[in-house]
mmCIF file of C-alpha atoms in Angstrom:
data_model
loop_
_atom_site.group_PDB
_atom_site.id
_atom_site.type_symbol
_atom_site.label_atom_id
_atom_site.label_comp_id
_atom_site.label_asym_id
_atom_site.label_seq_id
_atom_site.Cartn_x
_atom_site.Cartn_y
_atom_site.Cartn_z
ATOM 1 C CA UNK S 22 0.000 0.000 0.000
ATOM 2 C CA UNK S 23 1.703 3.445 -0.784
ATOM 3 C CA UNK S 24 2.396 5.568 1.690
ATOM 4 C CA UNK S 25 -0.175 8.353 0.585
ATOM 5 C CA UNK S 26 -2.739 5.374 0.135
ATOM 6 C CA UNK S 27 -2.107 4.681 4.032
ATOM 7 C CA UNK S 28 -2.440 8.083 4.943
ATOM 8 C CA UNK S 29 -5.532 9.086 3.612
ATOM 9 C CA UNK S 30 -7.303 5.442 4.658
ATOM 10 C CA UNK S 31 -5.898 6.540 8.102
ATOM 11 C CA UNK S 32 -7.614 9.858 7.970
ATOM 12 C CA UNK S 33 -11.029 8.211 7.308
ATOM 13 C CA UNK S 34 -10.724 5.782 10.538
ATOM 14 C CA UNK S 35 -13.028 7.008 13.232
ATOM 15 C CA UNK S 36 -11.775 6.900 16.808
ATOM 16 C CA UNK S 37 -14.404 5.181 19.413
ATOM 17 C CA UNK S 38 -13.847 4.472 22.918
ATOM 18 C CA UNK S 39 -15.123 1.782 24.662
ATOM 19 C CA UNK S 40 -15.234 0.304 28.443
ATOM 20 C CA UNK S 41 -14.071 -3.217 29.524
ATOM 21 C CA UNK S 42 -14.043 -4.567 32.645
ATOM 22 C CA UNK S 43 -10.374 -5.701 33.923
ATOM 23 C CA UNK S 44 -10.468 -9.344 33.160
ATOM 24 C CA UNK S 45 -11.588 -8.716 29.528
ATOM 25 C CA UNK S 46 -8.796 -6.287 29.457
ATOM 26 C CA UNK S 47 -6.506 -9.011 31.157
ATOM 27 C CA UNK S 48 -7.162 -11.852 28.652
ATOM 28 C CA UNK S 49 -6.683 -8.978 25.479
ATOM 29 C CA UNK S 50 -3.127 -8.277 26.671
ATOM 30 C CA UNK S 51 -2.577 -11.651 27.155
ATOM 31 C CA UNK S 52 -3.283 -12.177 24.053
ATOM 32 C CA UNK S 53 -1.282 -9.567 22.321
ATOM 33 C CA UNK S 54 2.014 -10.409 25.013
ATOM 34 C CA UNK S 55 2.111 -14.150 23.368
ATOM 35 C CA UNK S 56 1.895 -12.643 19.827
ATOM 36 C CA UNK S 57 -1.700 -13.499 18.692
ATOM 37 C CA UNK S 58 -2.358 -9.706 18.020
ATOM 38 C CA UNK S 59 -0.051 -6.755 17.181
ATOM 39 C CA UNK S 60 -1.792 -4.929 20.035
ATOM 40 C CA UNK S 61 -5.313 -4.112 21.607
ATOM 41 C CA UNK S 62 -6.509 -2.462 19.012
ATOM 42 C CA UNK S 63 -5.741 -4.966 16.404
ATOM 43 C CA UNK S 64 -7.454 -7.880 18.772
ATOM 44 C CA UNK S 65 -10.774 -5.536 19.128
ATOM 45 C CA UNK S 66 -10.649 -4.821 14.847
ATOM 46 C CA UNK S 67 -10.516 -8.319 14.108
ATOM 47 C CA UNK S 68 -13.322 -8.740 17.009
ATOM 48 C CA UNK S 69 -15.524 -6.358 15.465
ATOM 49 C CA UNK S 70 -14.830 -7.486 11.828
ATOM 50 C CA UNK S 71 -15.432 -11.429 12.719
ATOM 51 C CA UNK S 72 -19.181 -9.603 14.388
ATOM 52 C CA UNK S 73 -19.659 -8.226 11.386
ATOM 53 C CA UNK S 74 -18.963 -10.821 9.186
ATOM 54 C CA UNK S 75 -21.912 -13.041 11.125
ATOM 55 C CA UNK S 76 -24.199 -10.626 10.197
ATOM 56 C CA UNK S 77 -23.275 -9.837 7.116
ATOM 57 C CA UNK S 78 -26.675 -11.396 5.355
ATOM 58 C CA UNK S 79 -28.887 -8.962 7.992
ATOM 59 C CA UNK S 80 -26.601 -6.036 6.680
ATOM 60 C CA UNK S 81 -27.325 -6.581 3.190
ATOM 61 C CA UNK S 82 -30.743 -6.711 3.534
ATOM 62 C CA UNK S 83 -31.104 -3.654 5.783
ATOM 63 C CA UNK S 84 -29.433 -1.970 3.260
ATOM 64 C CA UNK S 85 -31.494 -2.732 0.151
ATOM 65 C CA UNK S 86 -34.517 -2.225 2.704
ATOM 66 C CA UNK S 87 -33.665 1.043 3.225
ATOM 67 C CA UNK S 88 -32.418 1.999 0.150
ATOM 68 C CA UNK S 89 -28.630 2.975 1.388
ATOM 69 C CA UNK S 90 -25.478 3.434 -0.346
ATOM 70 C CA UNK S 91 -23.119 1.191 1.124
ATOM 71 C CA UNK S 92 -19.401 2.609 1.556
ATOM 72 C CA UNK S 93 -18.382 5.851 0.544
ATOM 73 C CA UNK S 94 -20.444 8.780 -1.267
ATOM 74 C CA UNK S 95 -19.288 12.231 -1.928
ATOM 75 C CA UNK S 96 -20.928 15.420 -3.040
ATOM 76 C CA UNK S 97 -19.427 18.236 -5.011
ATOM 77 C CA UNK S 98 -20.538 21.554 -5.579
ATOM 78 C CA UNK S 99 -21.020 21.122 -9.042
ATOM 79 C CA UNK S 100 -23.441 17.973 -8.230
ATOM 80 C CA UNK S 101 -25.457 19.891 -5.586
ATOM 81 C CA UNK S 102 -25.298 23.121 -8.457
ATOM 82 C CA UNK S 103 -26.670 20.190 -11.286
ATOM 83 C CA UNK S 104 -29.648 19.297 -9.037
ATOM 84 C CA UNK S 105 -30.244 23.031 -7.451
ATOM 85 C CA UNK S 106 -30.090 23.448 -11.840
ATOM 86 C CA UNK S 107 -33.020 20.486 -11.887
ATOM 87 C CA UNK S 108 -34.804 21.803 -9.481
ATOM 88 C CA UNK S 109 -34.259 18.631 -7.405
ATOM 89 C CA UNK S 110 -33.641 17.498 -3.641
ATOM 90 C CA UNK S 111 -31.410 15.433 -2.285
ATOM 91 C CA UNK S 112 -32.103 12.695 0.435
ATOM 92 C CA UNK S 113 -28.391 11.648 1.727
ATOM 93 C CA UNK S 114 -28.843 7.911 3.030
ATOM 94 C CA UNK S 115 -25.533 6.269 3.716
ATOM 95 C CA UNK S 116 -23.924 3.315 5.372
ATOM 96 C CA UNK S 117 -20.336 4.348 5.866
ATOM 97 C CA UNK S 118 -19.435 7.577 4.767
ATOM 98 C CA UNK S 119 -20.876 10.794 3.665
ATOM 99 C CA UNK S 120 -19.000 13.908 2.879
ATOM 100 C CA UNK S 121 -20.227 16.985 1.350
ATOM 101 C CA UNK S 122 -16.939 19.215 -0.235
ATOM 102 C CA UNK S 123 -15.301 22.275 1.586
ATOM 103 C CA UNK S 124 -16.745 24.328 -1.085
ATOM 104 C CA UNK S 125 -20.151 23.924 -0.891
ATOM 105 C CA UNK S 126 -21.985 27.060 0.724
ATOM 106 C CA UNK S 127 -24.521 27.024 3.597
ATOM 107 C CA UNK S 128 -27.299 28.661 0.890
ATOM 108 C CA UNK S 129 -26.298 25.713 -1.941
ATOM 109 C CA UNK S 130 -26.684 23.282 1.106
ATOM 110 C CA UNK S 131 -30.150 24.455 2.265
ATOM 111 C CA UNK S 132 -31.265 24.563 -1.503
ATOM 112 C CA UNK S 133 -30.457 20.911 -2.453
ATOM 113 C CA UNK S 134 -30.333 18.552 0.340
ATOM 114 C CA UNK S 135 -33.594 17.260 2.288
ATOM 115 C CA UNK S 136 -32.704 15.412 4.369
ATOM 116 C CA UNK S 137 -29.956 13.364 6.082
ATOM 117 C CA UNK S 138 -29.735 10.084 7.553
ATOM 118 C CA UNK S 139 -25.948 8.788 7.827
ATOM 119 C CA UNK S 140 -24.740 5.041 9.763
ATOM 120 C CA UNK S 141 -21.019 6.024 10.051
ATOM 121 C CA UNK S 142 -19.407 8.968 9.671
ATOM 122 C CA UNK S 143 -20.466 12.697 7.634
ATOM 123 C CA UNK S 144 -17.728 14.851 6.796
ATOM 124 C CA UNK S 145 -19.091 18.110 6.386
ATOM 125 C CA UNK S 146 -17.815 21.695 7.504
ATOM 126 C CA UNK S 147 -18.906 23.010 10.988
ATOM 127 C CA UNK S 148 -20.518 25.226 9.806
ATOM 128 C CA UNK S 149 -22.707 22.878 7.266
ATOM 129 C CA UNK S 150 -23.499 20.490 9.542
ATOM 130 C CA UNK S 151 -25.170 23.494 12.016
ATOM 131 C CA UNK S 152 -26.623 24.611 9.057
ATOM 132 C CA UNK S 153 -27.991 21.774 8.187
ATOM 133 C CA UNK S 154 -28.571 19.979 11.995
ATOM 134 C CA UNK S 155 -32.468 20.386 11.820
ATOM 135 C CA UNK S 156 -32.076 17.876 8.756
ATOM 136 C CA UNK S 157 -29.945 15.342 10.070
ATOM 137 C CA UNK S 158 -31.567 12.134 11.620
#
């Protein structure tokens, strides 16, 4: 993987914090000491990943249920501008991640995009997500 490659796939991780009791937390760096996992955090990926791989099926099907794009989907200003052009609104539904560009203006924002309903991570300016709070469920 190139090094830029790494860097921007590290920039999209989201940080989450979680509580364990001290004998979960015992066994996990007992695990990682006799070399089963680089560290905790590589133990709790491949935790969460195995989870996720179980339900898999139930994931899939929420997904065409609810008509979400799975992974990642951007918006430009020129595709907000092309649908503002239309005279069209857009409903954001995403599984993963949702980013709207730096460029975008509050006024474009409010014009073009209904409504927003995000499992994962939006990337949006401060200042678009306020704008646009009362939108976001």
């Amino acid at each position: 993987m190139a090094r830029q490659e790494l860097k921007e796939r590290t920039a999209e991780a989201e940080k989450i914090t979680i509580n364990l009791g001290p004998i979960d937390l015992g066994q996990i760096d007992l695990l990682v000491q006799e070399g089963f996992y680089a560290n905790r955090s590589d133990l709790i990926r491949t935790a969460i990943r195995n989870q996720l791989g179980q339900h898999a099926d139930v994931v899939k099907q929420t997904v065409a249920r609810k008509s979400l794009v799975l992974g990642m989907q951007h918006y430009s200003r020129a595709d907000l501008e092309a649908l503002q052009a239309a005279g069209q609104r857009l409903h954001i539904h995403v599984l993963g991640l949702a980013s709207i560009a730096s460029d975008v203006s509050v006024e474009l924002a409010l014009a073009t995009i209904e409504s927003i309903f995000v499992l994962g991570s939006l990337h949006a300016s401060a200042v678009l997500k306020t704008a646009l709070a009362p939108r976001i469920r």
